[in-house]
Tab-separated table of C-alpha atoms and ligand atoms in Angstrom:
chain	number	residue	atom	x	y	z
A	14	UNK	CA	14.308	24.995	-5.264
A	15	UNK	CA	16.348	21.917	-4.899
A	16	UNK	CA	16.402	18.942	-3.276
A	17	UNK	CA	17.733	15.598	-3.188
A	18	UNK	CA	16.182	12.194	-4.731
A	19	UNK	CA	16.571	9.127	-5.555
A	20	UNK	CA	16.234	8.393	-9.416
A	21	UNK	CA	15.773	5.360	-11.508
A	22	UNK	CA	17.069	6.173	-14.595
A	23	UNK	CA	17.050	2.718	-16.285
A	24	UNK	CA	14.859	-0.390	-15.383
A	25	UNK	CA	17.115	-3.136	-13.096
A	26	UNK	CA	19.111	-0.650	-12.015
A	27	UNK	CA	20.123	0.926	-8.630
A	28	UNK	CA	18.334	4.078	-7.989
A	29	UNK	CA	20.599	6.810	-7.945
A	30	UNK	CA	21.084	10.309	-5.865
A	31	UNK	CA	20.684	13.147	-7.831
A	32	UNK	CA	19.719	16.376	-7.141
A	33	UNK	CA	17.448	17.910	-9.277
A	34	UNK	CA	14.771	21.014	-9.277
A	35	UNK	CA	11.165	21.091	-7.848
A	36	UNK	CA	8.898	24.052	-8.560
A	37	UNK	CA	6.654	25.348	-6.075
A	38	UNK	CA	2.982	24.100	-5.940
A	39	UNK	CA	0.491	25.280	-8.668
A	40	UNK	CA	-3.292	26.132	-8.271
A	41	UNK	CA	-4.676	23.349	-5.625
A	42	UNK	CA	-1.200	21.795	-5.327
A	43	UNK	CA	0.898	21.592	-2.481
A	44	UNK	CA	4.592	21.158	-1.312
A	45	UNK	CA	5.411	18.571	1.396
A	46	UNK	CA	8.717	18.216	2.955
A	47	UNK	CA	8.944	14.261	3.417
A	48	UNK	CA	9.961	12.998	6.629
A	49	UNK	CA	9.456	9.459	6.199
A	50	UNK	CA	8.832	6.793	3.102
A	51	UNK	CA	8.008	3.120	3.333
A	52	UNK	CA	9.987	0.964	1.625
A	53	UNK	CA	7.410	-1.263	-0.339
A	54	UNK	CA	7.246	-4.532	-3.001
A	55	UNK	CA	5.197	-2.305	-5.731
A	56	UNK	CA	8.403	0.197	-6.109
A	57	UNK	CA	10.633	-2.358	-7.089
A	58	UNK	CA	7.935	-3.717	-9.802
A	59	UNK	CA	8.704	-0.239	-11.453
A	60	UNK	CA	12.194	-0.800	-10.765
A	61	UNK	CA	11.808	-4.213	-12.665
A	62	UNK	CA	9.802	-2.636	-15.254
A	63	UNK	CA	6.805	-4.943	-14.501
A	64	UNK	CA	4.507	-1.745	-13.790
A	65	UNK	CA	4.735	0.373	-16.833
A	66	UNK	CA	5.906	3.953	-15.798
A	67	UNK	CA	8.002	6.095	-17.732
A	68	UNK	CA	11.476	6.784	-17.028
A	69	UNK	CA	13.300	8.527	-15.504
A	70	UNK	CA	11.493	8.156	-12.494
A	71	UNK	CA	10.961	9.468	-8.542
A	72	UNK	CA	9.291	5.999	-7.203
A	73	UNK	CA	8.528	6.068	-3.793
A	74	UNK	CA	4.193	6.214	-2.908
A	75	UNK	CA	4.153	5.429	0.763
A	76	UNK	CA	4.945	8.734	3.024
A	77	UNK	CA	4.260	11.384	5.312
A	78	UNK	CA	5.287	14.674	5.866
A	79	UNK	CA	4.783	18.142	6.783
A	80	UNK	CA	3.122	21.276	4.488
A	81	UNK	CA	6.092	23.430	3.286
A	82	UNK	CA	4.057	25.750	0.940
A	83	UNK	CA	0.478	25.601	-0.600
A	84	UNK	CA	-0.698	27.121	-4.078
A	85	UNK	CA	-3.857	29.195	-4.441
A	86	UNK	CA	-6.811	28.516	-3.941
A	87	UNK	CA	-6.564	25.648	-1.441
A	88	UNK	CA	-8.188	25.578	1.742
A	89	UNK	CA	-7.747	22.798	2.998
A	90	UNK	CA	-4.163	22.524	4.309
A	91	UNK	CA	-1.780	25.199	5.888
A	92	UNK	CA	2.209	25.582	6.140
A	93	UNK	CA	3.379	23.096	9.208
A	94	UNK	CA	0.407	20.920	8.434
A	95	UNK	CA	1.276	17.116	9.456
A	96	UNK	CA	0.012	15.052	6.675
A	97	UNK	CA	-0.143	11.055	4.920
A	98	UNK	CA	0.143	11.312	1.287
A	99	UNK	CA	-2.274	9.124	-1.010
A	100	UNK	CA	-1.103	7.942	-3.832
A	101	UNK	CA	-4.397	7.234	-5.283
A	102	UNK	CA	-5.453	11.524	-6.100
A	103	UNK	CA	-8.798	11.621	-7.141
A	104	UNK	CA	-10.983	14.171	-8.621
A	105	UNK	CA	-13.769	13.996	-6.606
A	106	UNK	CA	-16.186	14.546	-9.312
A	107	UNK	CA	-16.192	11.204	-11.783
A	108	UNK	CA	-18.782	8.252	-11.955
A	109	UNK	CA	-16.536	6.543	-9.385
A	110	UNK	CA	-15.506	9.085	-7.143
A	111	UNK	CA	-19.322	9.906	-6.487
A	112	UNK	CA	-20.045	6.624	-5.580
A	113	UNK	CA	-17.360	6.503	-2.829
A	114	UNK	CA	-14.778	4.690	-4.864
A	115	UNK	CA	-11.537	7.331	-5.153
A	116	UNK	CA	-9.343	4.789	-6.036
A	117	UNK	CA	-11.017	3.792	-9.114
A	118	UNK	CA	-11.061	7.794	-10.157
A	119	UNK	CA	-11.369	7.842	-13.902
A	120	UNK	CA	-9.803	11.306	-14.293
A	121	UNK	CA	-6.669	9.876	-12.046
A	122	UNK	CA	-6.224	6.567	-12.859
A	123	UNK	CA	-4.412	7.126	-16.299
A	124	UNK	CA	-2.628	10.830	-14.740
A	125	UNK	CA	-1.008	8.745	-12.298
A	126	UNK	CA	0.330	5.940	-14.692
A	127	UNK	CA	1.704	8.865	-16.405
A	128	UNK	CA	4.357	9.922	-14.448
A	129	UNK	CA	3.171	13.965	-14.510
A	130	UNK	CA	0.992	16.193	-13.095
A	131	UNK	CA	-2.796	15.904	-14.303
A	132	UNK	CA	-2.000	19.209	-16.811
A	133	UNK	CA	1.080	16.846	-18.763
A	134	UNK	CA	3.792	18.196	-17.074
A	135	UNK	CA	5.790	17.704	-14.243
A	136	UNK	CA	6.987	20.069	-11.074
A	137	UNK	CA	10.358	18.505	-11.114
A	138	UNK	CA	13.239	18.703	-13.830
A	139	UNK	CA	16.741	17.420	-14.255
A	140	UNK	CA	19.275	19.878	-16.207
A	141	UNK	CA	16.010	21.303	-17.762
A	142	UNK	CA	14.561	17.927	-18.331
A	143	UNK	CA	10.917	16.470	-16.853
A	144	UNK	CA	11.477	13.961	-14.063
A	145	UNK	CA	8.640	11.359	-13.825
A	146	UNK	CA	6.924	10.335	-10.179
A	147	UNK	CA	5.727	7.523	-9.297
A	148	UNK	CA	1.354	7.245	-8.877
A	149	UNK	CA	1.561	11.034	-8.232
A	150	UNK	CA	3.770	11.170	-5.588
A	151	UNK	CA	7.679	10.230	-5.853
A	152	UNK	CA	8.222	10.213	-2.019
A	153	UNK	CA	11.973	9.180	-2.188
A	154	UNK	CA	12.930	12.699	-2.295
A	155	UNK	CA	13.404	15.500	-0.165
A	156	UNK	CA	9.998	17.261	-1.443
A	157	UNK	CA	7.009	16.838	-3.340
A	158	UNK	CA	4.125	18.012	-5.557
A	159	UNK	CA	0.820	17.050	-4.984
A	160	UNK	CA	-2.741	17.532	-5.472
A	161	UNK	CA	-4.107	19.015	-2.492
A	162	UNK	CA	-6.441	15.561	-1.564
A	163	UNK	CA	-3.244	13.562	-2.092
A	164	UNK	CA	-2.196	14.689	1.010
A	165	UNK	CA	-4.530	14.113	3.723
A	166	UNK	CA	-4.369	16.122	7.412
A	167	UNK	CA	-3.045	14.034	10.302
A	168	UNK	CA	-3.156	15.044	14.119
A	169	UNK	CA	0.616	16.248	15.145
A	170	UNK	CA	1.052	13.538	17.872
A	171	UNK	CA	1.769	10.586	16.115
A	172	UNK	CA	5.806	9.972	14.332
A	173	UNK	CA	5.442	10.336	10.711
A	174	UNK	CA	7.056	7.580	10.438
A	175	UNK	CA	4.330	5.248	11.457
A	176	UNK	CA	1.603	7.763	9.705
A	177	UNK	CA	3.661	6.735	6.649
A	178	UNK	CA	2.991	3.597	6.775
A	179	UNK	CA	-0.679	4.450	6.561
A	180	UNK	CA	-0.836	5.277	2.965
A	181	UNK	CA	0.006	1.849	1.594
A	182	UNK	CA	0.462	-0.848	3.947
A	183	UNK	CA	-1.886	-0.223	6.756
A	184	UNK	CA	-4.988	1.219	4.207
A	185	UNK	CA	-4.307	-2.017	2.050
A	186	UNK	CA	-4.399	-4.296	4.635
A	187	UNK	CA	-7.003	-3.305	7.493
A	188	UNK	CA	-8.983	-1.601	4.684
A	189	UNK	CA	-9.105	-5.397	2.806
A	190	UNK	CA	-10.945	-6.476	6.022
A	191	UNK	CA	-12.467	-4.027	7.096
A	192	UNK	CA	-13.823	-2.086	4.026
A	193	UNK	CA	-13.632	-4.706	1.704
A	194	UNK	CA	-14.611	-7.767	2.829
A	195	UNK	CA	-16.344	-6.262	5.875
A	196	UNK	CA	-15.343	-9.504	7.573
A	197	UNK	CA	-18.176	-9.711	10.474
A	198	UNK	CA	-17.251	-10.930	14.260
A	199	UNK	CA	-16.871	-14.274	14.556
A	200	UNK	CA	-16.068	-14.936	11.266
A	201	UNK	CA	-12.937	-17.309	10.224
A	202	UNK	CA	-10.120	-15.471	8.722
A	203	UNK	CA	-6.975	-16.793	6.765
A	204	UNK	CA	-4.392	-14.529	5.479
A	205	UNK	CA	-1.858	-16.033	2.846
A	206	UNK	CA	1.168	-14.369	3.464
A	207	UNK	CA	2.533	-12.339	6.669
A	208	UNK	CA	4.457	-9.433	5.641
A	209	UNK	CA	3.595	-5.789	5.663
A	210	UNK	CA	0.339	-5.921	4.048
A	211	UNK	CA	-0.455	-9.408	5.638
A	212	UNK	CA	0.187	-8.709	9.096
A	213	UNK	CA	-2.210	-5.615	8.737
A	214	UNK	CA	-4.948	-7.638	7.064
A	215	UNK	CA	-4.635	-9.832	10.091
A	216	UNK	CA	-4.655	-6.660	12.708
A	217	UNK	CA	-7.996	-5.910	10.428
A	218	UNK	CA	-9.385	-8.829	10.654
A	219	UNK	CA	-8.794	-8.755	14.248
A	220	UNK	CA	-10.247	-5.522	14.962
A	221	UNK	CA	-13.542	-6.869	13.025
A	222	UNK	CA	-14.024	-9.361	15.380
A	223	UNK	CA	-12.738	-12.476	13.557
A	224	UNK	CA	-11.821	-15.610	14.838
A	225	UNK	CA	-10.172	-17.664	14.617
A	226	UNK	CA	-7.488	-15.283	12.171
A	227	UNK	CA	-5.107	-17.957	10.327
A	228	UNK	CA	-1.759	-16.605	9.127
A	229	UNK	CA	0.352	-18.666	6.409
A	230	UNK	CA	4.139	-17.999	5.071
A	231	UNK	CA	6.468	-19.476	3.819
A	232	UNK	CA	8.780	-18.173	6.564
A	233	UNK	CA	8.325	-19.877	9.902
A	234	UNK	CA	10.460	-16.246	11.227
A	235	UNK	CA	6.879	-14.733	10.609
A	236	UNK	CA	4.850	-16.963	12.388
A	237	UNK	CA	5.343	-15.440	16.165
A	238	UNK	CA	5.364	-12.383	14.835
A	239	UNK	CA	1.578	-12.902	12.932
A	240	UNK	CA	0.782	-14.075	16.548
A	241	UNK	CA	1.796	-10.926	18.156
A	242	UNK	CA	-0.125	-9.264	15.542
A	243	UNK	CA	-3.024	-10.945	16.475
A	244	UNK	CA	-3.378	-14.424	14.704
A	245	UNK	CA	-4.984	-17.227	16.504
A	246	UNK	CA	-3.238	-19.757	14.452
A	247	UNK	CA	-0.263	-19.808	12.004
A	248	UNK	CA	0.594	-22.446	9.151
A	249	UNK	CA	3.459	-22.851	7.446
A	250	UNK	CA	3.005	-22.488	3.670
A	251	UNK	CA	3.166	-25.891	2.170
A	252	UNK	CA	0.640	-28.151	0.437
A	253	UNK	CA	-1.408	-29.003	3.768
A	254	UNK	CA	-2.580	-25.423	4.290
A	255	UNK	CA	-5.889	-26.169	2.749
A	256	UNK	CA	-6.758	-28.745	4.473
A	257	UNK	CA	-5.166	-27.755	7.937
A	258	UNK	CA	-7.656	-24.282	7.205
A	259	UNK	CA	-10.689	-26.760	6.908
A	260	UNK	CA	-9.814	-28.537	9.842
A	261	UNK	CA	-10.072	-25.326	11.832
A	262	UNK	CA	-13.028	-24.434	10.338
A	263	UNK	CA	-15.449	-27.137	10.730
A	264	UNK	CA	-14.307	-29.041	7.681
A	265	UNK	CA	-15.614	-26.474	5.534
A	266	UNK	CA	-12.699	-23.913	5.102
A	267	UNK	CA	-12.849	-20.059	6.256
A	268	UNK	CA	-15.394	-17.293	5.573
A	269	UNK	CA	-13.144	-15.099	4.413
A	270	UNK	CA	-9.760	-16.010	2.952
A	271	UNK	CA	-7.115	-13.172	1.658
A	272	UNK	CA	-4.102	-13.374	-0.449
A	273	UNK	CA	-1.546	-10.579	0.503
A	274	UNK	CA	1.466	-11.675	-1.867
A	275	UNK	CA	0.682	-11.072	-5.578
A	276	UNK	CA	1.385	-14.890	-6.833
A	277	UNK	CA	-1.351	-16.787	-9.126
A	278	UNK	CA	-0.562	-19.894	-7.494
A	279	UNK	CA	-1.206	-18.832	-4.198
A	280	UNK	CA	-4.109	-17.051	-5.341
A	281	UNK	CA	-5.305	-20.454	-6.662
A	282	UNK	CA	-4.691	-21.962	-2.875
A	283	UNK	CA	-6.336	-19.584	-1.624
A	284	UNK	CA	-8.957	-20.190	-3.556
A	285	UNK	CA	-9.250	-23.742	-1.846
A	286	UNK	CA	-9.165	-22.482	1.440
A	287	UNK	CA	-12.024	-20.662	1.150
A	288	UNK	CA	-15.414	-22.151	1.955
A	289	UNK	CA	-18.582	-22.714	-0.044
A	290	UNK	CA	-20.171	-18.964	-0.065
A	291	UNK	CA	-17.148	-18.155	1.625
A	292	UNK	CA	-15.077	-14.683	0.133
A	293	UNK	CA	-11.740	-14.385	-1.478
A	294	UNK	CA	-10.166	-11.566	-1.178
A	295	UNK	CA	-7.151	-10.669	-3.690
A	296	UNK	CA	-4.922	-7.848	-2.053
A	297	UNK	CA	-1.844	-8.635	-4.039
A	298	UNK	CA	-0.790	-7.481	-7.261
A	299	UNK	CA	0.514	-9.850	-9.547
A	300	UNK	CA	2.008	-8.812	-12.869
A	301	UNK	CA	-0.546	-7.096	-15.133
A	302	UNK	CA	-0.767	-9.613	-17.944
A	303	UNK	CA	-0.409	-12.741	-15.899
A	304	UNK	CA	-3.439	-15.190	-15.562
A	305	UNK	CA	-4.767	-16.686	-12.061
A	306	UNK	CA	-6.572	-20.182	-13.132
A	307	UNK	CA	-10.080	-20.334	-10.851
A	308	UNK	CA	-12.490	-22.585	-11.741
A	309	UNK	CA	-15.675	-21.474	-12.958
A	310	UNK	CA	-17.385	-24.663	-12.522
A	311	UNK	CA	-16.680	-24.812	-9.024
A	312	UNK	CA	-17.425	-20.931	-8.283
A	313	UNK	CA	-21.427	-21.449	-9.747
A	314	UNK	CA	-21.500	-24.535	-8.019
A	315	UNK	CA	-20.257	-23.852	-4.435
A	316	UNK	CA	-20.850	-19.508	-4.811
A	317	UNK	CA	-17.766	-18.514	-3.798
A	318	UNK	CA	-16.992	-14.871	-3.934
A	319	UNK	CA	-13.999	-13.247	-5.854
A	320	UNK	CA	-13.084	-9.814	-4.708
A	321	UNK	CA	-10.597	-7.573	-5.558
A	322	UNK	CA	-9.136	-5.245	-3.023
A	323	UNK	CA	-7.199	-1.816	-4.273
A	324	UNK	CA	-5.987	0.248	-1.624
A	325	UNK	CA	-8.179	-1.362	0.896
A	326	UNK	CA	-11.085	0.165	-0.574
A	327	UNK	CA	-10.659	3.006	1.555
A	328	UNK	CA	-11.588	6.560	1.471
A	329	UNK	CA	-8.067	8.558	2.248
A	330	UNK	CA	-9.645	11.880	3.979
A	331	UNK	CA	-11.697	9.763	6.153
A	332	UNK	CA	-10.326	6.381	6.859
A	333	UNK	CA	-5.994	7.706	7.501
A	334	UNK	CA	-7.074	9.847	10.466
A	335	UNK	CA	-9.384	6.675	11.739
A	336	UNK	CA	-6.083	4.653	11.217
A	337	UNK	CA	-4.519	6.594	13.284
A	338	UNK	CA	-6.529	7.052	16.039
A	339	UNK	CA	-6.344	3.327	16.401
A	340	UNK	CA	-3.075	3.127	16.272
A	341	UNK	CA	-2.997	5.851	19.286
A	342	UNK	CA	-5.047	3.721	21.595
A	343	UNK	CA	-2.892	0.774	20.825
A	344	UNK	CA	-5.433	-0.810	18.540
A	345	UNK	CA	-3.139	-1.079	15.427
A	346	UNK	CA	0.690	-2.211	16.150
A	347	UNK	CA	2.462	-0.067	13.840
A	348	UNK	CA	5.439	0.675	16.065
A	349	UNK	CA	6.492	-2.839	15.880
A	350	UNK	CA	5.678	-2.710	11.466
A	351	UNK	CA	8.989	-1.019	11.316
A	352	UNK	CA	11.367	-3.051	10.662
A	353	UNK	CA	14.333	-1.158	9.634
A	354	UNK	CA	15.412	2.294	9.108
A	355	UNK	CA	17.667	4.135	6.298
A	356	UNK	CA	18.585	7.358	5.220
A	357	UNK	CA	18.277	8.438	1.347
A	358	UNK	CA	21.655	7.578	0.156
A	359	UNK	CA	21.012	3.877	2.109
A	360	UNK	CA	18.107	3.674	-0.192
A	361	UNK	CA	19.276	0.499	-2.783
A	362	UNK	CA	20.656	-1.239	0.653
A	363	UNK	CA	16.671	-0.958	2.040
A	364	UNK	CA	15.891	-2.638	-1.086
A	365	UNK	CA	18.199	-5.143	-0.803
A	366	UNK	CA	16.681	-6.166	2.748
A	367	UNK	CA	13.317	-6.086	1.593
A	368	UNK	CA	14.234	-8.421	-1.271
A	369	UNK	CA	15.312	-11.149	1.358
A	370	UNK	CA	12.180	-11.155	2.893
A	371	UNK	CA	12.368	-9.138	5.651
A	372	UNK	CA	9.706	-9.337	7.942
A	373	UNK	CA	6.940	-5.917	7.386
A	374	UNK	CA	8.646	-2.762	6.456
A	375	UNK	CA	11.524	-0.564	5.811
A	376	UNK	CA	11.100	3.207	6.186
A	377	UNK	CA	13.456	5.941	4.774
A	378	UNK	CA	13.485	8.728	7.408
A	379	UNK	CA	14.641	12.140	5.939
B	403	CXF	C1	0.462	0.125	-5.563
B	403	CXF	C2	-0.623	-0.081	-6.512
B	403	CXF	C3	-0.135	0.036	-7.919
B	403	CXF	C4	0.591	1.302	-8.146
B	403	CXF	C5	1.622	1.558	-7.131
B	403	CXF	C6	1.135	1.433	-5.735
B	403	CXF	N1	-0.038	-0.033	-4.281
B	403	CXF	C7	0.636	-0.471	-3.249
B	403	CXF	O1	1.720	-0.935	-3.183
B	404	ZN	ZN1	2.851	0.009	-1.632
């Protein structure tokens, strides 16, 4: 069959739309016709060649969509099936993936830095040749190819745009705070950084109970919006935010303090902001390679905790159908996430947007 997608063929370039072939799904694959795709920061990293996939390459790991066709053997899905896509597959079998941690899957992680199915090749070619996809999905196309767990049931009622949004944005953000930091009720929150991820960490944060929940960016645009999302309190991003944290938090600085942007300096504020004992929770991804500089000295003195968050620590089959049953009884604003819409072909102008900061997310709607 073929469809239409968008291609980067060469790192800093636009992507391009090209139609190419996709084959129908293998043993415990399926095909999804896309309906909607967020437009998100870690894309253009593999556009700037800062996250190490192979060219040419479908990017594109935030969807939804319904089941087109299925390939023997699964059970879990049907044709018409409404569905999130994960772009964290997993094998369900591994050291990690028995101990509740799918996105750590050993078998997965280096399949889906390859670019190809978990068998070395790929279900979609160019004049004969393998395309690559993006963490086993390539959702800026028409169709794709995925491990049956990679895409995960939804209930029908909800637009797919919005359930889109669940598979990066919303699971990295309310999963940080809710999966994990577990942040507790009445705990102090501050989130550095109020875009799509941010403004989700601070509707989790919410949701646990928090309070107060500080936003910070460097965009004072953002800061009614963090309210409307929930924050108590929101700082613009200069060099008082430490101290301005403390002062709302009993001179100490908050229990639990996230970074949402991906920058080592920020990180390294954030750092600050947090309180003796207190958690820090990095959500961002800065460039593999680069170095964050936190003290040691000061983390055995005062115990502060250093966590990593991937994918919100969440477990896809379970936690995208809670997401979205809170965002049904109006618990989680992701209406108002959507920030723009565009059509394939208006793909490198959504990019373009995002790049001057627009506030939360693009979506391409097919
Ligand atoms: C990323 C994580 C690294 C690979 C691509 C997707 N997550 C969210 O943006
Ligand atoms: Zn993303």
């Amino acid at each position: 069959m073929q469809m239409r997608a968008a291609i980067l063929n060469e790192f800093n370039t636009p992507f391009s739309i090209e139609t190419v072939d996709i084959a129908p799904p293998q043993a415990g694959e399926v095909r999804v016709k896309v309906a909607a795709a967020g437009i998100c920061h870690s894309d253009w990293h593999v556009v700037e060649g800062l996250s190490y996939f192979p060219l040419p390459i479908i990017c594109g790991h935030e969807g939804a969509g319904v089941v087109e066709s299925v390939g023997a053997g699964v059970s879990s899905l049907q044709p018409g099936d409404h569905v999130t896509l994960s772009f964290r597959a997993n094998c369900g079998k591994c050291y990690y993936c028995q101990r509740d941690k799918p996105n750590l899957c050993e078998v997965y992680t280096p399949v889906l830095r390859s670019g190809l199915m978990a068998d070395g090749s790929s279900r979609i070619h160019r004049d004969g040749e393998p395309v690559h996809i993006m963490t086993g999905l390539g959702c800026f196309a028409e169709y794709v190819v995925i491990p049956e767990n990679a895409a995960v049931p939804i209930r029908k009622d909800v637009p797919l745009n919005v359930a889109a949004l669940v598979g990066c944005a919303v699971s990295t953000g309310v999963g940080a705070a809710m999966y994990t930091a577990d942040v507790r009720p009445g705990e102090s929150v501050a989130v550095y950084g109020a875009g799509g991820v941010g403004l989700n960490i601070v509707m989790g944060a919410v949701l646990c109970g928090a309070d107060p929940v500080i936003a910070i960016d460097t965009n004072s645009s953002k800061m009614e919006i963090a309210r409307e999302f929930g924050a108590s309190h929101t700082l613009y991003s200069d060099d008082s935010t430490v101290e301005k944290i403390q002062a709302l938090t009993g001179g100490r600085g908050a229990d639990h303090v996230f970074e949402s942007v991906g920058l080592e300096a920020l990180q390294e504020t954030a750092f600050d902001a947090t309180r003796p004992g207190g958690t820090l929770t990095l959500v961002g991804l800065t460039p593999v390679g680069s170095g964050t500089n936190l003290p040691g000295a000061i983390i055995t003195r005062t115990e502060k905790v250093i966590r990593g968050s991937f994918y919100g620590s969440v477990l896809p089959q379970r936690d995208f159908p809670v997401f979205i049953d809170l965002y049904r009884s109006g618990k989680l604003r992701l209406d108002e996430l959507v920030s723009g819409t565009y059509t394939l072909e208006q793909i490198n102008e959504a990019y373009a947007k995002m790049l001057t900061g627009e506030v939360a997310r693009g979506v391409i709607e097919f």
